[in-house]
PDB file of C-alpha atoms in Angstrom:
ATOM      1  CA  MET A   1      -7.183  11.242 -30.750  1.00 58.00           C
ATOM      2  CA  LYS A   2      -5.310  12.295 -33.900  1.00 56.00           C
ATOM      3  CA  SER A   3      -3.942  15.401 -32.195  1.00 55.00           C
ATOM      4  CA  LYS A   4      -2.777  13.306 -29.250  1.00 51.00           C
ATOM      5  CA  ILE A   5      -0.778  10.993 -31.577  1.00 58.00           C
ATOM      6  CA  ILE A   6       0.750  14.010 -33.320  1.00 59.00           C
ATOM      7  CA  PHE A   7       1.685  15.519 -29.966  1.00 49.00           C
ATOM      8  CA  ILE A   8       3.306  12.284 -28.734  1.00 56.00           C
ATOM      9  CA  THR A   9       5.170  11.890 -32.039  1.00 58.00           C
ATOM     10  CA  ALA A  10       6.435  15.469 -31.766  1.00 52.00           C
ATOM     11  CA  ILE A  11       7.721  14.814 -28.210  1.00 57.00           C
ATOM     12  CA  VAL A  12       9.506  11.623 -29.308  1.00 53.00           C
ATOM     13  CA  LEU A  13      11.091  13.330 -32.288  1.00 54.00           C
ATOM     14  CA  LEU A  14      12.122  16.277 -30.139  1.00 50.00           C
ATOM     15  CA  SER A  15      13.752  13.957 -27.597  1.00 49.00           C
ATOM     16  CA  TYR A  16      15.810  12.316 -30.350  1.00 48.00           C
ATOM     17  CA  SER A  17      16.877  15.572 -31.901  1.00 47.00           C
ATOM     18  CA  CYS A  18      17.951  17.050 -28.566  1.00 47.00           C
ATOM     19  CA  GLY A  19      19.401  13.911 -27.095  1.00 47.00           C
ATOM     20  CA  LEU A  20      17.638  12.103 -24.333  1.00 44.00           C
ATOM     21  CA  GLU A  21      20.051  13.325 -21.667  1.00 47.00           C
ATOM     22  CA  ASP A  22      19.271  16.919 -22.658  1.00 49.00           C
ATOM     23  CA  LEU A  23      15.497  16.549 -22.582  1.00 57.00           C
ATOM     24  CA  GLY A  24      14.034  18.994 -20.049  1.00 81.00           C
ATOM     25  CA  GLN A  25      17.241  20.949 -19.532  1.00 90.00           C
ATOM     26  CA  SER A  26      17.542  24.645 -20.225  1.00 91.00           C
ATOM     27  CA  GLU A  27      19.688  25.824 -23.107  1.00 93.00           C
ATOM     28  CA  CYS A  28      21.944  27.445 -20.523  1.00 92.00           C
ATOM     29  CA  ALA A  29      22.537  24.142 -18.714  1.00 94.00           C
ATOM     30  CA  ILE A  30      23.210  22.261 -21.972  1.00 95.00           C
ATOM     31  CA  SER A  31      25.634  24.975 -23.076  1.00 94.00           C
ATOM     32  CA  ILE A  32      27.540  25.265 -19.767  1.00 95.00           C
ATOM     33  CA  LYS A  33      27.865  21.464 -19.480  1.00 96.00           C
ATOM     34  CA  LYS A  34      29.286  21.313 -22.977  1.00 96.00           C
ATOM     35  CA  SER A  35      31.628  24.181 -22.120  1.00 96.00           C
ATOM     36  CA  LEU A  36      32.734  22.446 -18.890  1.00 96.00           C
ATOM     37  CA  ASP A  37      33.428  19.218 -20.831  1.00 97.00           C
ATOM     38  CA  GLU A  38      35.504  21.139 -23.372  1.00 96.00           C
ATOM     39  CA  SER A  39      37.438  22.968 -20.676  1.00 95.00           C
ATOM     40  CA  GLN A  40      38.232  19.693 -18.934  1.00 95.00           C
ATOM     41  CA  GLU A  41      39.402  18.163 -22.227  1.00 95.00           C
ATOM     42  CA  ASP A  42      41.633  21.183 -22.856  1.00 95.00           C
ATOM     43  CA  TYR A  43      43.056  20.972 -19.357  1.00 94.00           C
ATOM     44  CA  GLU A  44      43.849  17.259 -19.676  1.00 94.00           C
ATOM     45  CA  ASN A  45      45.452  17.790 -23.111  1.00 94.00           C
ATOM     46  CA  ASP A  46      47.553  20.614 -21.716  1.00 93.00           C
ATOM     47  CA  ILE A  47      48.756  18.489 -18.810  1.00 92.00           C
ATOM     48  CA  TYR A  48      49.373  15.177 -20.574  1.00 92.00           C
ATOM     49  CA  ILE A  49      49.966  15.849 -24.307  1.00 92.00           C
ATOM     50  CA  ASP A  50      52.848  17.739 -25.849  1.00 89.00           C
ATOM     51  CA  GLU A  51      52.738  19.993 -28.917  1.00 90.00           C
ATOM     52  CA  GLU A  52      53.376  17.030 -31.218  1.00 92.00           C
ATOM     53  CA  GLY A  53      50.413  15.071 -29.806  1.00 91.00           C
ATOM     54  CA  LYS A  54      52.595  12.666 -27.832  1.00 93.00           C
ATOM     55  CA  PRO A  55      52.393  11.998 -24.085  1.00 93.00           C
ATOM     56  CA  LYS A  56      54.532  14.442 -22.144  1.00 91.00           C
ATOM     57  CA  GLU A  57      57.651  13.106 -20.558  1.00 91.00           C
ATOM     58  CA  GLN A  58      57.907  13.215 -16.804  1.00 87.00           C
ATOM     59  CA  SER A  59      60.129  16.028 -15.636  1.00 90.00           C
ATOM     60  CA  TYR A  60      60.296  18.611 -12.878  1.00 91.00           C
ATOM     61  CA  GLU A  61      59.380  21.315 -15.410  1.00 92.00           C
ATOM     62  CA  ASN A  62      56.287  19.367 -16.542  1.00 91.00           C
ATOM     63  CA  CYS A  63      55.284  18.849 -12.885  1.00 91.00           C
ATOM     64  CA  TRP A  64      55.650  22.569 -12.281  1.00 91.00           C
ATOM     65  CA  TYR A  65      53.644  23.360 -15.418  1.00 92.00           C
ATOM     66  CA  ALA A  66      50.938  20.865 -14.384  1.00 92.00           C
ATOM     67  CA  ARG A  67      50.657  22.504 -10.945  1.00 92.00           C
ATOM     68  CA  GLU A  68      50.319  25.986 -12.413  1.00 94.00           C
ATOM     69  CA  ARG A  69      47.845  24.803 -15.124  1.00 94.00           C
ATOM     70  CA  THR A  70      45.800  23.097 -12.453  1.00 94.00           C
ATOM     71  CA  ARG A  71      45.644  26.281 -10.414  1.00 95.00           C
ATOM     72  CA  ASP A  72      44.497  28.114 -13.522  1.00 95.00           C
ATOM     73  CA  TYR A  73      41.843  25.461 -14.171  1.00 96.00           C
ATOM     74  CA  ILE A  74      40.552  25.741 -10.611  1.00 96.00           C
ATOM     75  CA  ALA A  75      40.260  29.528 -11.109  1.00 96.00           C
ATOM     76  CA  GLU A  76      38.393  28.872 -14.349  1.00 96.00           C
ATOM     77  CA  LEU A  77      35.954  26.564 -12.536  1.00 97.00           C
ATOM     78  CA  LYS A  78      35.326  29.304  -9.954  1.00 96.00           C
ATOM     79  CA  ILE A  79      34.339  31.644 -12.820  1.00 96.00           C
ATOM     80  CA  TYR A  80      31.874  29.020 -14.014  1.00 95.00           C
ATOM     81  CA  GLU A  81      30.465  28.782 -10.467  1.00 94.00           C
ATOM     82  CA  ASP A  82      29.942  32.538 -10.311  1.00 94.00           C
ATOM     83  CA  TYR A  83      28.360  32.522 -13.743  1.00 93.00           C
ATOM     84  CA  ILE A  84      25.741  29.902 -12.906  1.00 93.00           C
ATOM     85  CA  ALA A  85      25.018  31.515  -9.536  1.00 90.00           C
ATOM     86  CA  THR A  86      24.302  34.919 -11.078  1.00 91.00           C
ATOM     87  CA  ASN A  87      22.725  34.004 -14.422  1.00 89.00           C
ATOM     88  CA  ASN A  88      18.934  33.815 -14.287  1.00 89.00           C
ATOM     89  CA  CYS A  89      18.560  31.396 -17.192  1.00 90.00           C
ATOM     90  CA  PHE A  90      19.339  28.305 -15.081  1.00 91.00           C
ATOM     91  CA  ARG A  91      16.690  26.378 -13.158  1.00 92.00           C
ATOM     92  CA  ASP A  92      17.308  25.938  -9.422  1.00 91.00           C
ATOM     93  CA  THR A  93      17.901  22.239  -9.875  1.00 93.00           C
ATOM     94  CA  GLU A  94      20.420  22.918 -12.624  1.00 94.00           C
ATOM     95  CA  VAL A  95      22.338  25.360 -10.459  1.00 94.00           C
ATOM     96  CA  LEU A  96      22.575  22.710  -7.739  1.00 94.00           C
ATOM     97  CA  ASP A  97      23.488  19.918 -10.167  1.00 95.00           C
ATOM     98  CA  ILE A  98      26.149  21.854 -12.108  1.00 96.00           C
ATOM     99  CA  GLY A  99      27.398  23.542  -8.911  1.00 95.00           C
ATOM    100  CA  ALA A 100      27.934  20.140  -7.283  1.00 96.00           C
ATOM    101  CA  ARG A 101      29.790  18.927 -10.379  1.00 97.00           C
ATOM    102  CA  ILE A 102      32.093  21.958 -10.318  1.00 97.00           C
ATOM    103  CA  GLU A 103      32.624  21.807  -6.553  1.00 97.00           C
ATOM    104  CA  GLY A 104      33.524  18.109  -6.714  1.00 96.00           C
ATOM    105  CA  LYS A 105      35.996  18.698  -9.514  1.00 96.00           C
ATOM    106  CA  LYS A 106      37.598  21.619  -7.695  1.00 96.00           C
ATOM    107  CA  ARG A 107      37.919  19.573  -4.486  1.00 95.00           C
ATOM    108  CA  ASP A 108      39.513  16.671  -6.381  1.00 94.00           C
ATOM    109  CA  LEU A 109      41.974  18.982  -8.168  1.00 95.00           C
ATOM    110  CA  GLU A 110      42.951  20.808  -4.940  1.00 93.00           C
ATOM    111  CA  GLU A 111      43.639  17.481  -3.204  1.00 91.00           C
ATOM    112  CA  ASP A 112      45.539  16.086  -6.135  1.00 88.00           C
ATOM    113  CA  ILE A 113      47.654  19.163  -6.761  1.00 88.00           C
ATOM    114  CA  GLU A 114      49.329  18.925  -3.350  1.00 86.00           C
ATOM    115  CA  ASP A 115      49.863  15.143  -3.516  1.00 85.00           C
ATOM    116  CA  VAL A 116      51.273  15.277  -7.019  1.00 84.00           C
ATOM    117  CA  TRP A 117      53.489  18.297  -6.310  1.00 84.00           C
ATOM    118  CA  ASN A 118      54.917  16.700  -3.140  1.00 84.00           C
ATOM    119  CA  LEU A 119      55.655  13.551  -5.165  1.00 84.00           C
ATOM    120  CA  CYS A 120      57.327  15.575  -7.929  1.00 86.00           C
ATOM    121  CA  GLU A 121      59.524  17.396  -5.430  1.00 84.00           C
ATOM    122  CA  SER A 122      60.585  14.147  -3.809  1.00 84.00           C
ATOM    123  CA  VAL A 123      61.252  12.370  -7.116  1.00 83.00           C
ATOM    124  CA  TYR A 124      63.196  15.222  -8.605  1.00 81.00           C
ATOM    125  CA  ASP A 125      64.828  16.126  -5.270  1.00 75.00           C
ATOM    126  CA  ARG A 126      64.090  19.846  -5.288  1.00 60.00           C
TER     127      ARG A 126
END
């Protein structure tokens, strides 16, 4: 009975130290999700925030930059897809989960890039 209590206590403490959302995930999955979150944050900062930390002004040049940066980010997401597909440290369910997250993000970006670019061209009459 005493060993059972110690085991349950160890599991509870482990879940708090790892974070409940990370419990049961491989180190690879935790690491790649963190990296994906950081990449998305970098992308959004590049698109919306200038060098002084202020929101970027709307301009044709910023639209063009956003389109090119979005294309780069989509390429980066493809690299992540290849990595999780070929790295053996992920569980099958993690590959599916993370792959679906990446695929959804790529699809959204590809749809948005054309809509936003068409709007930029019409607004700035180019």
